[in-house]
Coordinates of C-alpha atoms in Angstrom, one line a residue:
Chain A
M1 CA 10.7 30.5 28.1
K2 CA 7.6 32.1 26.6
F3 CA 6.7 31.1 23.0
R4 CA 5.3 33.3 20.3
R5 CA 2.3 32.2 18.4
S6 CA 4.3 31.3 15.3
E7 CA 6.6 29.0 17.4
R8 CA 3.7 27.4 19.2
L9 CA 2.0 26.6 15.9
V10 CA 5.1 24.8 14.6
D11 CA 5.7 22.9 17.8
M12 CA 2.1 22.0 18.4
T13 CA 1.7 20.7 14.8
H14 CA 4.7 18.5 15.3
Y15 CA 3.5 17.4 18.7
L16 CA 0.0 16.5 17.5
M17 CA 1.2 14.7 14.5
N18 CA 3.4 12.5 16.7
H19 CA 0.5 11.8 19.1
P20 CA -2.6 11.0 17.0
R21 CA -5.8 10.1 18.9
E22 CA -4.3 11.1 22.2
L23 CA -6.1 13.5 24.4
V24 CA -3.8 16.4 25.2
S25 CA -5.0 18.8 27.8
L26 CA -4.9 22.5 27.2
T27 CA -3.0 22.8 30.5
Y28 CA -0.2 20.7 29.0
F29 CA 0.2 23.1 26.1
S30 CA -0.3 26.1 28.3
Q31 CA 2.6 25.0 30.6
R32 CA 4.7 23.8 27.7
Y33 CA 4.6 27.3 26.1
Q34 CA 4.1 29.5 29.2
S35 CA 1.0 30.9 27.4
A36 CA -2.6 31.5 28.5
K37 CA -5.2 28.9 27.7
S38 CA -7.1 31.4 25.7
S39 CA -4.1 31.8 23.4
I40 CA -3.7 28.0 23.1
S41 CA -7.4 27.7 22.1
E42 CA -6.9 30.3 19.4
D43 CA -3.8 28.3 18.1
L44 CA -5.9 25.2 18.0
V45 CA -8.6 26.8 15.9
I46 CA -5.9 27.8 13.3
I47 CA -4.4 24.3 13.4
K48 CA -7.8 22.6 13.1
D49 CA -8.8 24.8 10.1
T50 CA -5.5 24.2 8.3
F51 CA -5.6 20.4 9.0
E52 CA -9.1 20.2 7.6
S53 CA -8.5 22.4 4.6
Q54 CA -5.3 20.6 3.7
G55 CA -6.7 17.1 4.3
I56 CA -4.3 16.3 7.2
G57 CA -7.2 15.4 9.5
T58 CA -9.2 17.1 12.2
L59 CA -8.9 18.1 15.9
Q60 CA -11.6 17.0 18.3
T61 CA -12.0 19.3 21.3
L62 CA -13.4 17.8 24.5
P63 CA -14.6 20.6 26.9
G64 CA -14.3 20.6 30.7
A65 CA -11.7 20.0 33.3
A66 CA -10.8 16.5 31.9
G67 CA -11.0 17.9 28.4
G68 CA -8.4 18.7 25.8
V69 CA -7.7 18.2 22.2
K70 CA -7.2 15.1 20.0
Y71 CA -5.7 14.9 16.5
I72 CA -7.6 12.5 14.3
P73 CA -5.8 11.5 11.1
K74 CA -8.5 11.6 8.4
V75 CA -8.1 11.8 4.6
K76 CA -10.1 14.0 2.2
K77 CA -12.0 12.0 -0.5
E78 CA -10.3 13.9 -3.4
Y79 CA -6.9 13.0 -2.0
A80 CA -7.8 9.4 -1.4
E81 CA -9.0 9.2 -5.1
V82 CA -5.6 10.5 -6.3
F83 CA -3.6 8.2 -4.0
I84 CA -5.6 5.0 -4.7
H85 CA -5.5 5.7 -8.5
H86 CA -1.7 6.1 -8.2
L87 CA -1.5 2.8 -6.3
C88 CA -3.6 1.1 -8.9
Q89 CA -1.2 2.2 -11.7
L90 CA 1.8 1.0 -9.7
I91 CA 0.3 -2.4 -9.1
A92 CA -1.0 -2.9 -12.7
D93 CA 2.6 -2.8 -14.0
P94 CA 3.0 -6.1 -15.8
S95 CA 6.6 -6.5 -14.7
R96 CA 5.2 -7.4 -11.3
L97 CA 4.0 -10.7 -12.5
L98 CA 5.7 -13.7 -11.0
P99 CA 5.5 -17.4 -11.9
G100 CA 2.2 -18.9 -10.6
G101 CA 0.3 -15.6 -11.0
Y102 CA 1.8 -14.0 -7.9
L103 CA 2.5 -10.3 -7.8
Y104 CA 5.8 -8.7 -6.7
M105 CA 4.8 -6.0 -4.2
T106 CA 8.0 -5.9 -2.0
D107 CA 9.0 -2.5 -3.3
L108 CA 5.6 -0.9 -2.4
L109 CA 5.8 -2.5 1.1
G110 CA 9.2 -1.0 1.6
D111 CA 8.5 2.6 0.4
P112 CA 8.0 4.8 3.5
Q113 CA 6.0 7.5 1.6
I114 CA 3.5 4.9 0.2
L115 CA 3.3 3.1 3.6
N116 CA 2.6 6.4 5.3
E117 CA -0.3 7.1 3.0
V118 CA -1.6 3.5 3.3
G119 CA -1.5 3.7 7.1
K120 CA -3.2 7.0 7.1
H121 CA -6.0 5.9 4.8
L122 CA -6.7 2.7 6.7
A123 CA -6.5 4.4 10.1
S124 CA -8.9 7.0 8.7
A125 CA -11.3 4.3 7.7
V126 CA -11.5 3.0 11.3
S127 CA -11.1 6.3 13.1
D128 CA -14.5 6.1 14.8
R129 CA -13.9 2.6 16.1
D130 CA -12.5 1.7 19.5
I131 CA -9.2 -0.2 18.9
D132 CA -6.6 -1.3 21.4
V133 CA -4.2 -3.2 19.2
V134 CA -3.4 -3.9 15.5
M135 CA -2.5 -7.5 14.6
T136 CA -0.9 -9.0 11.6
V137 CA 0.9 -12.1 10.4
A138 CA 4.6 -12.2 9.5
T139 CA 6.2 -11.2 7.1
K140 CA 4.5 -9.0 4.6
G141 CA 1.7 -7.8 6.8
I142 CA 4.2 -6.2 9.2
P143 CA 4.9 -2.9 7.3
I144 CA 1.2 -2.3 6.9
A145 CA 0.4 -3.1 10.6
Q146 CA 3.2 -0.8 11.7
T147 CA 2.0 2.2 9.7
V148 CA -1.6 1.7 10.7
A149 CA -0.6 1.3 14.3
H150 CA 1.4 4.5 14.0
H151 CA -1.6 6.5 12.8
L152 CA -3.9 5.0 15.3
N153 CA -1.3 5.4 18.1
V154 CA -1.8 1.9 19.4
P155 CA 0.6 -1.1 19.6
F156 CA 0.8 -3.8 17.0
I157 CA 1.5 -7.5 17.4
I158 CA 2.8 -10.0 15.0
V159 CA 1.5 -13.5 14.6
R160 CA 4.2 -15.9 13.4
R161 CA 4.2 -19.0 11.2
D162 CA 7.4 -20.3 12.9
N163 CA 7.9 -20.9 16.6
I164 CA 10.7 -18.9 18.1
V165 CA 12.4 -18.9 21.5
T166 CA 12.5 -15.1 22.0
E167 CA 8.7 -14.7 22.3
G168 CA 8.2 -16.8 25.5
S169 CA 5.2 -19.2 25.6
T170 CA 2.8 -19.0 22.7
V171 CA -0.7 -20.1 21.7
S172 CA -0.8 -21.9 18.4
I173 CA -3.6 -22.9 16.1
N174 CA -3.9 -24.7 12.8
Y175 CA -5.7 -23.1 10.0
V176 CA -6.5 -23.9 6.4
S177 CA -5.1 -21.5 3.9
G178 CA -8.3 -20.7 1.9
S179 CA -7.0 -20.8 -1.6
S180 CA -4.4 -23.5 -1.5
K181 CA -6.3 -25.6 1.1
R182 CA -3.1 -26.4 2.9
L183 CA -3.1 -26.9 6.7
Q184 CA -0.8 -24.4 8.3
M185 CA 0.2 -23.3 11.8
M186 CA 0.2 -19.8 13.3
S187 CA 1.2 -18.8 16.8
L188 CA 1.1 -15.7 19.0
S189 CA 3.1 -14.9 22.1
K190 CA 0.9 -15.3 25.1
R191 CA 1.9 -12.1 26.8
S192 CA 1.5 -10.0 23.8
L193 CA -2.3 -9.7 24.0
K194 CA -4.7 -9.1 26.9
E195 CA -8.1 -10.7 27.3
G196 CA -10.9 -8.5 26.0
A197 CA -8.6 -6.4 23.8
K198 CA -10.2 -4.9 20.7
V199 CA -8.1 -5.9 17.7
L200 CA -7.9 -4.5 14.2
I201 CA -6.6 -7.3 11.9
V202 CA -4.4 -6.0 9.1
D203 CA -2.7 -7.8 6.2
D204 CA -1.1 -6.9 2.8
F205 CA -3.2 -9.3 0.7
M206 CA -6.4 -11.3 1.0
K207 CA -7.8 -13.9 -1.4
A208 CA -10.0 -16.6 0.2
G209 CA -9.5 -15.0 3.6
G210 CA -8.0 -18.2 5.2
T211 CA -5.1 -16.4 6.9
I212 CA -7.3 -13.7 8.2
N213 CA -9.9 -16.3 9.4
G214 CA -7.0 -18.0 11.1
M215 CA -6.2 -14.8 13.0
V216 CA -9.9 -14.5 14.0
N217 CA -9.7 -18.0 15.4
L218 CA -6.5 -17.2 17.2
L219 CA -8.1 -14.1 18.8
A220 CA -10.9 -16.3 20.1
E221 CA -8.2 -18.3 22.0
F222 CA -7.2 -15.1 23.7
N223 CA -10.8 -14.0 24.4
A224 CA -10.0 -10.9 22.4
I225 CA -12.5 -9.0 20.1
V226 CA -12.2 -8.4 16.4
A227 CA -12.7 -4.7 15.9
G228 CA -12.3 -4.8 12.1
T229 CA -10.2 -6.1 9.2
A230 CA -8.2 -4.0 6.8
V231 CA -6.1 -5.1 3.8
L232 CA -4.1 -3.3 1.2
V233 CA -5.1 -5.6 -1.7
E234 CA -8.0 -8.0 -2.0
S235 CA -8.1 -10.4 -4.8
E236 CA -11.3 -11.5 -6.7
Y237 CA -12.3 -14.9 -5.4
E238 CA -14.9 -17.1 -7.0
E239 CA -15.9 -19.3 -4.1
E240 CA -17.3 -18.1 -0.8
R241 CA -14.9 -15.9 1.1
L242 CA -14.2 -16.8 4.7
V243 CA -14.3 -13.1 5.8
D244 CA -17.1 -10.7 4.8
D245 CA -16.5 -7.6 6.8
Y246 CA -13.3 -5.9 5.8
I247 CA -11.9 -2.7 4.3
S248 CA -9.7 -2.9 1.2
L249 CA -7.8 -0.1 -0.6
I250 CA -7.2 -2.0 -3.9
K251 CA -9.0 -4.9 -5.6
L252 CA -7.2 -7.2 -8.0
T253 CA -9.9 -8.1 -10.5
D254 CA -7.9 -10.3 -12.9
V255 CA -4.4 -11.5 -13.3
N256 CA -3.6 -13.0 -16.7
V257 CA -0.1 -14.5 -16.8
K258 CA -0.4 -15.5 -20.4
E259 CA -1.3 -12.1 -21.7
S260 CA 0.9 -10.3 -19.0
K261 CA -2.1 -8.3 -17.8
I262 CA -3.0 -7.2 -14.3
N263 CA -6.4 -5.6 -13.8
V264 CA -6.9 -3.6 -10.7
A265 CA -9.6 -1.3 -9.3
A266 CA -10.2 0.7 -6.2
G267 CA -11.2 -1.6 -3.3
N268 CA -14.3 -1.1 -1.2
Y269 CA -12.7 1.8 0.6
F270 CA -14.9 4.3 -1.2
T271 CA -18.2 2.7 -0.4
D272 CA -18.2 4.0 3.2
Q273 CA -18.3 7.8 3.3
S274 CA -17.3 7.9 6.9
N275 CA -13.7 7.1 5.8
F276 CA -13.3 10.7 4.7
L277 CA -12.9 14.0 6.3
Y278 CA -15.3 15.3 3.7
G279 CA -16.1 14.8 0.0
K280 CA -18.9 13.6 -2.0
Chain B
M1 CA -6.3 30.5 -2.3
K2 CA -3.8 32.7 -0.5
F3 CA -2.5 31.4 2.9
R4 CA -1.8 33.4 6.0
R5 CA 1.5 33.0 7.8
S6 CA -0.1 31.0 10.6
E7 CA -1.7 28.5 8.1
R8 CA 1.6 28.2 6.2
L9 CA 3.5 27.4 9.3
V10 CA 1.1 24.6 10.2
D11 CA 1.0 23.1 6.7
M12 CA 4.8 23.5 6.1
T13 CA 5.6 21.8 9.4
H14 CA 3.4 18.9 8.4
Y15 CA 4.8 18.8 4.9
L16 CA 8.5 18.9 6.0
M17 CA 7.9 16.2 8.7
N18 CA 6.5 13.9 6.0
H19 CA 9.4 14.5 3.7
P20 CA 12.6 14.3 5.7
R21 CA 15.9 14.8 3.8
E22 CA 14.0 15.8 0.7
L23 CA 15.0 19.0 -1.1
V24 CA 11.9 21.2 -1.4
S25 CA 12.2 24.2 -3.6
L26 CA 11.0 27.6 -2.4
T27 CA 9.1 27.8 -5.7
Y28 CA 7.1 24.8 -4.6
F29 CA 6.1 26.4 -1.3
S30 CA 5.5 29.7 -3.0
Q31 CA 3.1 28.2 -5.5
R32 CA 1.4 26.0 -2.9
Y33 CA 0.6 29.0 -0.7
Q34 CA 0.3 31.7 -3.4
S35 CA 2.8 33.7 -1.4
A36 CA 6.0 35.6 -2.2
K37 CA 9.3 33.7 -1.8
S38 CA 10.5 36.3 0.7
S39 CA 7.5 35.4 3.0
I40 CA 8.3 31.7 2.6
S41 CA 11.9 32.4 3.6
E42 CA 10.7 34.2 6.7
D43 CA 8.5 31.2 7.5
L44 CA 11.4 28.8 7.2
V45 CA 13.5 30.8 9.6
I46 CA 10.7 30.5 12.2
I47 CA 10.4 26.7 11.5
K48 CA 14.2 26.2 11.7
D49 CA 14.5 28.1 15.0
T50 CA 11.6 26.2 16.5
F51 CA 12.8 22.8 15.2
E52 CA 16.2 23.4 16.7
S53 CA 15.1 24.8 20.0
Q54 CA 12.6 21.9 20.4
G55 CA 15.0 19.2 19.4
I56 CA 12.9 18.2 16.3
G57 CA 15.8 18.6 13.9
T58 CA 17.1 21.3 11.6
L59 CA 16.5 22.8 8.2
Q60 CA 19.3 22.9 5.7
T61 CA 19.0 25.7 3.1
L62 CA 20.6 25.3 -0.3
P63 CA 20.9 28.7 -2.1
G64 CA 20.5 29.2 -5.9
A65 CA 18.1 28.3 -8.6
A66 CA 18.3 24.5 -7.9
G67 CA 18.2 25.2 -4.2
G68 CA 15.6 24.8 -1.5
V69 CA 15.2 23.5 1.9
K70 CA 15.7 20.1 3.6
Y71 CA 14.4 18.9 6.9
I72 CA 17.0 16.8 8.7
P73 CA 15.7 14.9 11.7
K74 CA 18.2 15.3 14.5
V75 CA 17.9 14.7 18.2
K76 CA 19.2 16.9 21.0
K77 CA 21.7 15.3 23.3
E78 CA 19.7 16.0 26.4
Y79 CA 16.5 14.4 24.9
A80 CA 18.5 11.4 23.7
E81 CA 19.8 10.9 27.3
V82 CA 16.3 10.9 28.6
F83 CA 15.0 8.6 26.0
I84 CA 17.8 6.1 26.2
H85 CA 17.6 6.1 30.0
H86 CA 13.9 5.4 29.7
L87 CA 14.6 2.5 27.3
C88 CA 17.2 1.0 29.6
Q89 CA 14.7 1.0 32.5
L90 CA 12.1 -0.8 30.3
I91 CA 14.6 -3.4 29.1
A92 CA 16.0 -4.0 32.6
D93 CA 12.6 -5.3 33.8
P94 CA 13.3 -8.9 35.0
S95 CA 10.0 -10.1 33.8
R96 CA 11.5 -9.9 30.3
L97 CA 13.8 -12.9 31.1
L98 CA 12.9 -16.0 29.0
P99 CA 14.3 -19.5 29.3
G100 CA 17.8 -19.7 27.8
G101 CA 18.6 -16.1 28.8
Y102 CA 16.6 -14.6 26.0
L103 CA 14.9 -11.3 26.4
Y104 CA 11.2 -10.6 25.6
M105 CA 11.3 -7.3 23.6
T106 CA 8.2 -7.9 21.4
D107 CA 6.2 -5.2 23.2
L108 CA 8.9 -2.5 22.6
L109 CA 9.2 -3.5 18.9
G110 CA 5.4 -3.0 18.5
D111 CA 5.1 0.3 20.3
P112 CA 4.7 3.1 17.7
Q113 CA 5.9 5.9 20.1
I114 CA 9.1 4.0 21.0
L115 CA 9.7 2.9 17.4
N116 CA 9.3 6.5 16.3
E117 CA 12.0 7.7 18.8
V118 CA 14.3 4.7 18.0
G119 CA 14.0 5.5 14.3
K120 CA 14.6 9.2 14.8
H121 CA 17.7 8.6 17.0
L122 CA 19.3 6.1 14.6
A123 CA 18.5 8.2 11.5
S124 CA 20.0 11.2 13.4
A125 CA 23.2 9.2 13.9
V126 CA 23.7 8.6 10.2
S127 CA 22.2 11.9 9.0
D128 CA 25.5 13.0 7.4
R129 CA 25.9 9.7 5.4
D130 CA 24.8 9.0 1.9
I131 CA 22.2 6.2 2.2
D132 CA 20.0 4.8 -0.6
V133 CA 18.4 1.8 1.2
V134 CA 17.9 0.4 4.7
M135 CA 18.2 -3.4 5.0
T136 CA 17.2 -5.8 7.7
V137 CA 16.5 -9.5 8.2
A138 CA 13.0 -10.8 9.1
T139 CA 11.3 -10.8 11.5
K140 CA 12.2 -8.6 14.4
G141 CA 14.5 -6.3 12.5
I142 CA 11.6 -5.1 10.3
P143 CA 10.0 -2.6 12.7
I144 CA 13.4 -0.9 13.3
A145 CA 14.2 -0.8 9.6
Q146 CA 10.8 0.6 8.8
T147 CA 11.1 3.5 11.3
V148 CA 14.7 4.3 10.4
A149 CA 13.7 4.3 6.7
H150 CA 10.8 6.6 7.4
H151 CA 13.1 9.1 9.1
L152 CA 15.7 8.8 6.4
N153 CA 13.0 8.9 3.7
V154 CA 14.5 5.9 1.8
P155 CA 13.1 2.5 1.0
F156 CA 13.8 -0.6 3.2
I157 CA 14.3 -4.1 2.1
I158 CA 13.9 -7.4 4.0
V159 CA 16.3 -10.3 3.9
R160 CA 14.4 -13.6 4.6
R161 CA 15.4 -16.8 6.2
D162 CA 12.8 -18.7 4.3
N163 CA 12.3 -18.8 0.5
I164 CA 9.0 -17.6 -0.7
V165 CA 7.3 -17.5 -4.0
T166 CA 6.1 -13.9 -4.0
E167 CA 9.6 -12.4 -4.1
G168 CA 10.6 -13.6 -7.5
S169 CA 14.1 -14.9 -8.0
T170 CA 16.4 -14.5 -5.0
V171 CA 20.1 -14.6 -4.2
S172 CA 20.9 -16.8 -1.2
I173 CA 23.9 -17.3 1.0
N174 CA 24.8 -19.5 3.9
Y175 CA 26.2 -17.9 7.0
V176 CA 27.2 -19.0 10.5
S177 CA 25.2 -17.5 13.3
G178 CA 28.1 -16.1 15.5
S179 CA 27.0 -17.2 18.9
S180 CA 25.3 -20.5 18.2
K181 CA 27.7 -21.4 15.4
R182 CA 24.9 -22.9 13.4
L183 CA 24.9 -22.8 9.6
Q184 CA 21.9 -20.8 8.3
M185 CA 20.6 -19.5 5.1
M186 CA 19.4 -16.0 4.1
S187 CA 18.1 -14.7 0.8
L188 CA 17.1 -11.5 -0.8
S189 CA 14.9 -10.8 -3.8
K190 CA 17.1 -10.1 -6.8
R191 CA 15.1 -7.1 -7.9
S192 CA 14.9 -5.4 -4.6
L193 CA 18.5 -4.0 -4.6
K194 CA 20.4 -2.2 -7.3
E195 CA 24.1 -2.6 -7.9
G196 CA 26.2 0.1 -6.2
A197 CA 23.4 1.0 -3.7
K198 CA 24.6 2.4 -0.4
V199 CA 23.0 0.3 2.3
L200 CA 22.4 0.9 6.0
I201 CA 22.1 -2.4 7.8
V202 CA 19.7 -2.4 10.7
D203 CA 18.7 -5.0 13.3
D204 CA 17.0 -5.2 16.7
F205 CA 19.8 -7.2 18.4
M206 CA 23.5 -8.0 17.9
K207 CA 25.6 -10.4 19.8
A208 CA 28.5 -12.0 17.9
G209 CA 27.4 -10.2 14.8
G210 CA 26.9 -13.3 12.7
T211 CA 23.6 -12.3 11.2
I212 CA 24.9 -8.8 10.4
N213 CA 28.0 -10.3 8.9
G214 CA 25.8 -12.5 6.8
M215 CA 24.0 -9.4 5.5
V216 CA 27.4 -7.8 4.7
N217 CA 28.3 -10.9 2.6
L218 CA 24.9 -10.9 0.9
L219 CA 25.5 -7.2 -0.1
A220 CA 28.7 -8.2 -1.7
E221 CA 26.8 -10.6 -3.9
F222 CA 24.8 -7.6 -5.1
N223 CA 27.8 -5.4 -5.5
A224 CA 26.2 -3.1 -3.0
I225 CA 28.0 -0.9 -0.5
V226 CA 27.7 -1.0 3.3
A227 CA 27.0 2.6 4.4
G228 CA 26.7 1.6 8.1
T229 CA 25.2 -0.7 10.7
A230 CA 22.8 0.3 13.4
V231 CA 21.2 -1.8 16.1
L232 CA 18.8 -1.2 18.9
V233 CA 20.5 -3.5 21.4
E234 CA 24.0 -4.9 21.4
S235 CA 25.0 -7.6 23.8
E236 CA 28.3 -8.0 25.5
Y237 CA 30.3 -10.7 23.8
E238 CA 33.5 -12.2 25.1
E239 CA 35.0 -13.5 21.8
E240 CA 35.9 -11.4 18.9
R241 CA 32.9 -9.8 17.2
L242 CA 32.4 -10.2 13.5
V243 CA 31.4 -6.5 13.1
D244 CA 33.3 -3.6 14.5
D245 CA 31.8 -0.5 13.0
Y246 CA 28.2 -0.1 14.3
I247 CA 25.9 2.2 16.2
S248 CA 24.0 0.9 19.2
L249 CA 21.4 2.6 21.3
I250 CA 21.5 0.1 24.2
K251 CA 24.1 -2.3 25.5
L252 CA 23.2 -5.5 27.5
T253 CA 26.1 -5.9 29.8
D254 CA 24.9 -8.9 31.8
V255 CA 21.9 -11.2 31.9
N256 CA 21.8 -13.4 35.0
V257 CA 18.9 -15.9 34.7
K258 CA 19.6 -17.4 38.1
E259 CA 19.3 -14.1 40.0
S260 CA 16.7 -12.6 37.6
K261 CA 18.9 -9.7 36.8
I262 CA 19.4 -7.8 33.5
N263 CA 22.1 -5.1 33.4
V264 CA 21.8 -2.6 30.7
A265 CA 23.6 0.6 29.8
A266 CA 23.6 3.2 27.0
G267 CA 25.1 1.8 23.8
N268 CA 27.9 3.5 21.9
Y269 CA 25.5 6.1 20.6
F270 CA 26.8 8.8 22.9
T271 CA 30.4 8.4 21.9
D272 CA 29.9 10.2 18.6
Q273 CA 28.9 13.8 19.1
S274 CA 27.8 14.2 15.4
N275 CA 24.7 12.2 16.4
F276 CA 23.2 15.2 18.0
L277 CA 21.8 18.5 17.0
Y278 CA 23.8 20.0 19.8
G279 CA 24.7 19.2 23.4
K280 CA 27.8 18.6 25.4

């Protein structure tokens, strides 16, 4: 069956959105739609222009016989500002305050629209890096890792604080939780990570950085490489942090339980211009 | 800025894919693209036809002033057959066998392409039901719950087997794990679920159904309503199962550790024709 341009545009948009960062050959599309490569190329120009103007992302075209096209999710700076401002407002809601100064964020970590944006923003920030796997620690990091992995189109793996029989043999390490200074254990299934893999560490929350530092140490046991660290929320921390190089969407600057006040600001996301499709 | 049809088709496809089951008014699209409603209606016909012919889903149009259009993810039977057959082959790999007859499935639960299909298939199976929330139990159910929630465009909540301080006050119950007959505890944050909510229970694996039955009992504590149960894999179980009404994609019929053999078949997904966009 031959496709008309309008049908090709709808199906290609769907296909590209479901296969981010994957090189798709023009031959594939040409056969899928029984259409000439020249028509496919014209379609891709329309899609690229629309993706860029609407802040969906961009298409990278690789010429030559082994070439093709890749959809790269990338946010526009003006959209990122709106989204991060919206997140700040949600997080600053004083009803989130729990005993001990903890913040209730479970609703945000279970909202598919918010997760989709968080994943797209964080993936956008590392879009020029070579990443094989996203890694997080159970439980609250999982939704973030899953959405980032979706937008990067790579697998994600889950470090656990318990030891469970359905993971096979595991590698475990002890680590010191940075802020509470408690000794804890984390383990990762042996077969879930290959030697030399480039790993993006992801978590929902970072204070002293102890948990993330634990994951860095665990990666060393696997001879794997840290390709970056990305968190949804970082919290102000007076002492020296165990992790310096990271991306954060949101920064908790002050939590005052007595006055029921939560102060939040944008994280360091905006300091690196390469996170954005364009913007100033 | 006025949009041409080709640009509208690309952006509308992206928009609808990111907002499944959400009623979008023609006015919204008409303003977004500075285009007449009659043009938008023509666009939607093209998108609907392409979504249906390509097995992406369908568009439901609601007429009238409060009307609009809704994208309903829905699989085609022939695609579901191919996907479930592929999953069966992956799961039958004898290298998944772990001591005790457990199966290693961590790689599948961390593969965004597989998760996306699993989520779309399970959401498709319940597309005619009224669902407010997806619920699962930590840890392995989370990726399934998240992808199903994404395709249903509703929040998901996570029942925990530990008690943690960042969830606020919780409701806990004891339950008996069906196959091991051990008494266990599960808890859910009080503020994560509203009274009367219609809840789809989701998990990666079901044998006797003890864990799922635990979630059913927990929902009763919240005066919430079970809207359905969906699992990735069900396992053959000789005694009476604690849960009768469920959807499964895959069925483990036999695991023979001695002979290193895993027998799998399609789950009960194919017995209900309403799971599919069309097919025979």
